[in-house]
Amino acid sequence: MTKRQNQNYTRGLITARDKAYQAHRQHPGDAQDRPPMLRVMAGFGPGIPVAYEPRSKSDPLPWVEYNGDTGTAEFRYTGRECWTAPVDKRNEVVVRQIVARSVYRRLATEGIACAGWGDRAGTYACYTFADDSEVTWSGTDRYGAEVSNHHPIGEHGSLGAHWRQREQPPYAEEVFDFATGNYAADSAALVAWMVSLADRHGRRHQEHATAEDTEAALSWQKSTGGLIFKETTGPAH
């Protein structure tokens, strides 16, 4: 009976979230007047956005809370322990849970301090290597509706990246999608791929990276003896 109740709670959460999303997207007029989207939360206080990642069809703990710094799954919840909350971009708990923060922090500890950018296409990260090749990466949310690094881990859909060498022929490029739908697997694969690129093409100081990530990258340089080049001035200090 308990398992059936938990499954019913989970179905209710998913249904409410999906209906709210559809109402938000289809509502005409001023965006400020749209019905809010809903986010599934769990944990203490105001809660943490959680991901629906069941390990089986009858998993009694299908909702996952991720560590916002490491991108690893920390706690699992029943549907009964979760609730929906209106999406509020000012929510500090969500800020600590965005995809960009999680991946940036892990890359910085590997000497790769990415810079964040945004344009009409969405929000994404950019990194230029020592040999002038560059990579951009971003993600989509669980609805696949936009290119973004700023949605919560709990609403992860996929990650994608594009490396290209434009300075000299043959203008090589590599495009990768990390789209299992499981954030731990997708983000770990992206980080590993970025590290392999940096090992091949050389690390470089990024002018527009945050001070926090730059400091972490320099700590990697000091602890490993690796090199982070800074334009024509040699290794960063």
PDB file of N, CA and C in Angstrom, residues 120-172:
ATOM      1  N   ARG A 120      20.914  35.405 -28.154  1.00  0.00           N
ATOM      2  CA  ARG A 120      19.540  35.031 -28.488  1.00  0.00           C
ATOM      3  C   ARG A 120      19.324  33.518 -28.471  1.00  0.00           C
ATOM      4  N   ALA A 121      20.405  32.778 -28.682  1.00  0.00           N
ATOM      5  CA  ALA A 121      20.283  31.323 -28.705  1.00  0.00           C
ATOM      6  C   ALA A 121      20.129  30.730 -27.313  1.00  0.00           C
ATOM      7  N   GLY A 122      20.584  31.467 -26.287  1.00  0.00           N
ATOM      8  CA  GLY A 122      20.501  30.956 -24.924  1.00  0.00           C
ATOM      9  C   GLY A 122      21.749  31.283 -24.128  1.00  0.00           C
ATOM     10  N   THR A 123      21.992  30.531 -23.079  1.00  0.00           N
ATOM     11  CA  THR A 123      23.188  30.719 -22.252  1.00  0.00           C
ATOM     12  C   THR A 123      24.097  29.512 -22.424  1.00  0.00           C
ATOM     13  N   TYR A 124      25.401  29.780 -22.500  1.00  0.00           N
ATOM     14  CA  TYR A 124      26.348  28.702 -22.750  1.00  0.00           C
ATOM     15  C   TYR A 124      27.703  29.079 -22.164  1.00  0.00           C
ATOM     16  N   ALA A 125      28.631  28.102 -22.155  1.00  0.00           N
ATOM     17  CA  ALA A 125      29.986  28.314 -21.655  1.00  0.00           C
ATOM     18  C   ALA A 125      30.957  28.237 -22.825  1.00  0.00           C
ATOM     19  N   CYS A 126      32.045  28.982 -22.708  1.00  0.00           N
ATOM     20  CA  CYS A 126      33.053  29.016 -23.762  1.00  0.00           C
ATOM     21  C   CYS A 126      34.442  28.878 -23.141  1.00  0.00           C
ATOM     22  N   TYR A 127      35.332  28.177 -23.843  1.00  0.00           N
ATOM     23  CA  TYR A 127      36.719  28.044 -23.370  1.00  0.00           C
ATOM     24  C   TYR A 127      37.640  28.010 -24.583  1.00  0.00           C
ATOM     25  N   THR A 128      38.674  28.860 -24.559  1.00  0.00           N
ATOM     26  CA  THR A 128      39.676  28.901 -25.621  1.00  0.00           C
ATOM     27  C   THR A 128      40.953  28.238 -25.123  1.00  0.00           C
ATOM     28  N   PHE A 129      41.449  27.268 -25.880  1.00  0.00           N
ATOM     29  CA  PHE A 129      42.630  26.514 -25.489  1.00  0.00           C
ATOM     30  C   PHE A 129      43.909  27.228 -25.915  1.00  0.00           C
ATOM     31  N   ALA A 130      45.047  26.708 -25.460  1.00  0.00           N
ATOM     32  CA  ALA A 130      46.331  27.336 -25.741  1.00  0.00           C
ATOM     33  C   ALA A 130      46.640  27.368 -27.233  1.00  0.00           C
ATOM     34  N   ASP A 131      46.100  26.422 -28.007  1.00  0.00           N
ATOM     35  CA  ASP A 131      46.364  26.404 -29.442  1.00  0.00           C
ATOM     36  C   ASP A 131      45.320  27.186 -30.241  1.00  0.00           C
ATOM     37  N   ASP A 132      44.493  27.983 -29.541  1.00  0.00           N
ATOM     38  CA  ASP A 132      43.466  28.843 -30.130  1.00  0.00           C
ATOM     39  C   ASP A 132      42.218  28.100 -30.590  1.00  0.00           C
ATOM     40  N   SER A 133      42.155  26.799 -30.432  1.00  0.00           N
ATOM     41  CA  SER A 133      40.882  26.125 -30.678  1.00  0.00           C
ATOM     42  C   SER A 133      39.956  26.463 -29.512  1.00  0.00           C
ATOM     43  N   GLU A 134      38.666  26.272 -29.697  1.00  0.00           N
ATOM     44  CA  GLU A 134      37.734  26.625 -28.638  1.00  0.00           C
ATOM     45  C   GLU A 134      36.584  25.640 -28.559  1.00  0.00           C
ATOM     46  N   VAL A 135      35.950  25.622 -27.416  1.00  0.00           N
ATOM     47  CA  VAL A 135      34.809  24.753 -27.202  1.00  0.00           C
ATOM     48  C   VAL A 135      33.681  25.561 -26.560  1.00  0.00           C
ATOM     49  N   THR A 136      32.472  25.283 -26.959  1.00  0.00           N
ATOM     50  CA  THR A 136      31.299  25.828 -26.272  1.00  0.00           C
ATOM     51  C   THR A 136      30.453  24.646 -25.819  1.00  0.00           C
ATOM     52  N   TRP A 137      29.811  24.801 -24.684  1.00  0.00           N
ATOM     53  CA  TRP A 137      28.913  23.746 -24.217  1.00  0.00           C
ATOM     54  C   TRP A 137      27.722  24.367 -23.510  1.00  0.00           C
ATOM     55  N   SER A 138      26.628  23.660 -23.567  1.00  0.00           N
ATOM     56  CA  SER A 138      25.404  24.112 -22.941  1.00  0.00           C
ATOM     57  C   SER A 138      24.514  22.904 -22.691  1.00  0.00           C
ATOM     58  N   GLY A 139      23.264  23.167 -22.350  1.00  0.00           N
ATOM     59  CA  GLY A 139      22.351  22.068 -22.065  1.00  0.00           C
ATOM     60  C   GLY A 139      20.936  22.426 -22.452  1.00  0.00           C
ATOM     61  N   THR A 140      20.051  21.485 -22.285  1.00  0.00           N
ATOM     62  CA  THR A 140      18.622  21.733 -22.404  1.00  0.00           C
ATOM     63  C   THR A 140      17.961  21.260 -21.121  1.00  0.00           C
ATOM     64  N   ASP A 141      16.832  21.853 -20.795  1.00  0.00           N
ATOM     65  CA  ASP A 141      16.118  21.398 -19.608  1.00  0.00           C
ATOM     66  C   ASP A 141      15.307  20.149 -19.959  1.00  0.00           C
ATOM     67  N   ARG A 142      14.572  19.642 -18.994  1.00  0.00           N
ATOM     68  CA  ARG A 142      13.860  18.378 -19.194  1.00  0.00           C
ATOM     69  C   ARG A 142      12.795  18.484 -20.281  1.00  0.00           C
ATOM     70  N   TYR A 143      12.391  19.707 -20.616  1.00  0.00           N
ATOM     71  CA  TYR A 143      11.407  19.897 -21.677  1.00  0.00           C
ATOM     72  C   TYR A 143      12.069  20.062 -23.042  1.00  0.00           C
ATOM     73  N   GLY A 144      13.391  20.259 -23.047  1.00  0.00           N
ATOM     74  CA  GLY A 144      14.090  20.479 -24.299  1.00  0.00           C
ATOM     75  C   GLY A 144      13.708  21.771 -24.974  1.00  0.00           C
ATOM     76  N   ALA A 145      13.241  22.732 -24.168  1.00  0.00           N
ATOM     77  CA  ALA A 145      12.647  23.932 -24.747  1.00  0.00           C
ATOM     78  C   ALA A 145      13.650  25.043 -25.026  1.00  0.00           C
ATOM     79  N   GLU A 146      14.814  25.011 -24.403  1.00  0.00           N
ATOM     80  CA  GLU A 146      15.745  26.110 -24.599  1.00  0.00           C
ATOM     81  C   GLU A 146      17.171  25.651 -24.352  1.00  0.00           C
ATOM     82  N   VAL A 147      18.120  26.392 -24.926  1.00  0.00           N
ATOM     83  CA  VAL A 147      19.531  26.143 -24.674  1.00  0.00           C
ATOM     84  C   VAL A 147      19.918  26.941 -23.436  1.00  0.00           C
ATOM     85  N   SER A 148      20.393  26.247 -22.418  1.00  0.00           N
ATOM     86  CA  SER A 148      20.619  26.942 -21.152  1.00  0.00           C
ATOM     87  C   SER A 148      21.590  26.189 -20.256  1.00  0.00           C
ATOM     88  N   ASN A 149      22.372  26.946 -19.504  1.00  0.00           N
ATOM     89  CA  ASN A 149      23.169  26.399 -18.400  1.00  0.00           C
ATOM     90  C   ASN A 149      22.576  26.798 -17.069  1.00  0.00           C
ATOM     91  N   HIS A 150      21.467  27.531 -17.079  1.00  0.00           N
ATOM     92  CA  HIS A 150      20.963  28.162 -15.864  1.00  0.00           C
ATOM     93  C   HIS A 150      19.704  27.524 -15.294  1.00  0.00           C
ATOM     94  N   HIS A 151      19.321  26.372 -15.791  1.00  0.00           N
ATOM     95  CA  HIS A 151      18.222  25.665 -15.149  1.00  0.00           C
ATOM     96  C   HIS A 151      18.785  24.774 -14.040  1.00  0.00           C
ATOM     97  N   PRO A 152      17.965  24.383 -13.087  1.00  0.00           N
ATOM     98  CA  PRO A 152      18.463  23.565 -11.977  1.00  0.00           C
ATOM     99  C   PRO A 152      18.846  22.159 -12.432  1.00  0.00           C
ATOM    100  N   ILE A 153      19.754  21.554 -11.698  1.00  0.00           N
ATOM    101  CA  ILE A 153      20.148  20.174 -11.968  1.00  0.00           C
ATOM    102  C   ILE A 153      18.922  19.269 -12.004  1.00  0.00           C
ATOM    103  N   GLY A 154      17.962  19.543 -11.125  1.00  0.00           N
ATOM    104  CA  GLY A 154      16.767  18.717 -11.051  1.00  0.00           C
ATOM    105  C   GLY A 154      15.920  18.742 -12.301  1.00  0.00           C
ATOM    106  N   GLU A 155      16.168  19.691 -13.213  1.00  0.00           N
ATOM    107  CA  GLU A 155      15.409  19.778 -14.455  1.00  0.00           C
ATOM    108  C   GLU A 155      16.289  19.499 -15.669  1.00  0.00           C
ATOM    109  N   HIS A 156      17.390  18.781 -15.433  1.00  0.00           N
ATOM    110  CA  HIS A 156      18.333  18.442 -16.505  1.00  0.00           C
ATOM    111  C   HIS A 156      17.684  17.594 -17.585  1.00  0.00           C
ATOM    112  N   GLY A 157      17.991  17.945 -18.832  1.00  0.00           N
ATOM    113  CA  GLY A 157      17.554  17.136 -19.953  1.00  0.00           C
ATOM    114  C   GLY A 157      18.733  16.505 -20.674  1.00  0.00           C
ATOM    115  N   SER A 158      19.671  17.362 -21.132  1.00  0.00           N
ATOM    116  CA  SER A 158      20.853  16.871 -21.841  1.00  0.00           C
ATOM    117  C   SER A 158      21.938  17.941 -21.810  1.00  0.00           C
ATOM    118  N   LEU A 159      23.150  17.550 -22.182  1.00  0.00           N
ATOM    119  CA  LEU A 159      24.268  18.467 -22.348  1.00  0.00           C
ATOM    120  C   LEU A 159      24.860  18.239 -23.732  1.00  0.00           C
ATOM    121  N   GLY A 160      25.345  19.310 -24.339  1.00  0.00           N
ATOM    122  CA  GLY A 160      25.954  19.199 -25.658  1.00  0.00           C
ATOM    123  C   GLY A 160      27.153  20.115 -25.764  1.00  0.00           C
ATOM    124  N   ALA A 161      28.146  19.738 -26.563  1.00  0.00           N
ATOM    125  CA  ALA A 161      29.365  20.528 -26.679  1.00  0.00           C
ATOM    126  C   ALA A 161      29.886  20.507 -28.115  1.00  0.00           C
ATOM    127  N   HIS A 162      30.602  21.566 -28.470  1.00  0.00           N
ATOM    128  CA  HIS A 162      31.124  21.722 -29.828  1.00  0.00           C
ATOM    129  C   HIS A 162      32.539  22.279 -29.748  1.00  0.00           C
ATOM    130  N   TRP A 163      33.523  21.468 -30.144  1.00  0.00           N
ATOM    131  CA  TRP A 163      34.914  21.926 -30.228  1.00  0.00           C
ATOM    132  C   TRP A 163      35.250  22.218 -31.685  1.00  0.00           C
ATOM    133  N   ARG A 164      36.017  23.289 -31.927  1.00  0.00           N
ATOM    134  CA  ARG A 164      36.391  23.621 -33.298  1.00  0.00           C
ATOM    135  C   ARG A 164      37.755  24.299 -33.330  1.00  0.00           C
ATOM    136  N   GLN A 165      38.480  24.052 -34.384  1.00  0.00           N
ATOM    137  CA  GLN A 165      39.778  24.669 -34.642  1.00  0.00           C
ATOM    138  C   GLN A 165      39.650  25.474 -35.922  1.00  0.00           C
ATOM    139  N   ARG A 166      39.596  26.806 -35.795  1.00  0.00           N
ATOM    140  CA  ARG A 166      39.354  27.670 -36.952  1.00  0.00           C
ATOM    141  C   ARG A 166      40.590  28.419 -37.426  1.00  0.00           C
ATOM    142  N   GLU A 167      41.688  28.333 -36.672  1.00  0.00           N
ATOM    143  CA  GLU A 167      42.842  29.163 -36.991  1.00  0.00           C
ATOM    144  C   GLU A 167      43.709  28.584 -38.101  1.00  0.00           C
ATOM    145  N   GLN A 168      43.631  27.292 -38.317  1.00  0.00           N
ATOM    146  CA  GLN A 168      44.476  26.684 -39.332  1.00  0.00           C
ATOM    147  C   GLN A 168      43.762  25.461 -39.918  1.00  0.00           C
ATOM    148  N   PRO A 169      43.995  25.184 -41.209  1.00  0.00           N
ATOM    149  CA  PRO A 169      43.377  24.020 -41.836  1.00  0.00           C
ATOM    150  C   PRO A 169      43.785  22.744 -41.090  1.00  0.00           C
ATOM    151  N   PRO A 170      42.946  21.699 -41.087  1.00  0.00           N
ATOM    152  CA  PRO A 170      41.718  21.555 -41.887  1.00  0.00           C
ATOM    153  C   PRO A 170      40.456  21.996 -41.154  1.00  0.00           C
ATOM    154  N   TYR A 171      40.591  22.904 -40.196  1.00  0.00           N
ATOM    155  CA  TYR A 171      39.424  23.432 -39.491  1.00  0.00           C
ATOM    156  C   TYR A 171      38.584  22.307 -38.877  1.00  0.00           C
ATOM    157  N   ALA A 172      39.244  21.489 -38.106  1.00  0.00           N
ATOM    158  CA  ALA A 172      38.600  20.310 -37.523  1.00  0.00           C
ATOM    159  C   ALA A 172      37.562  20.717 -36.489  1.00  0.00           C
TER     160      ALA A 172
END
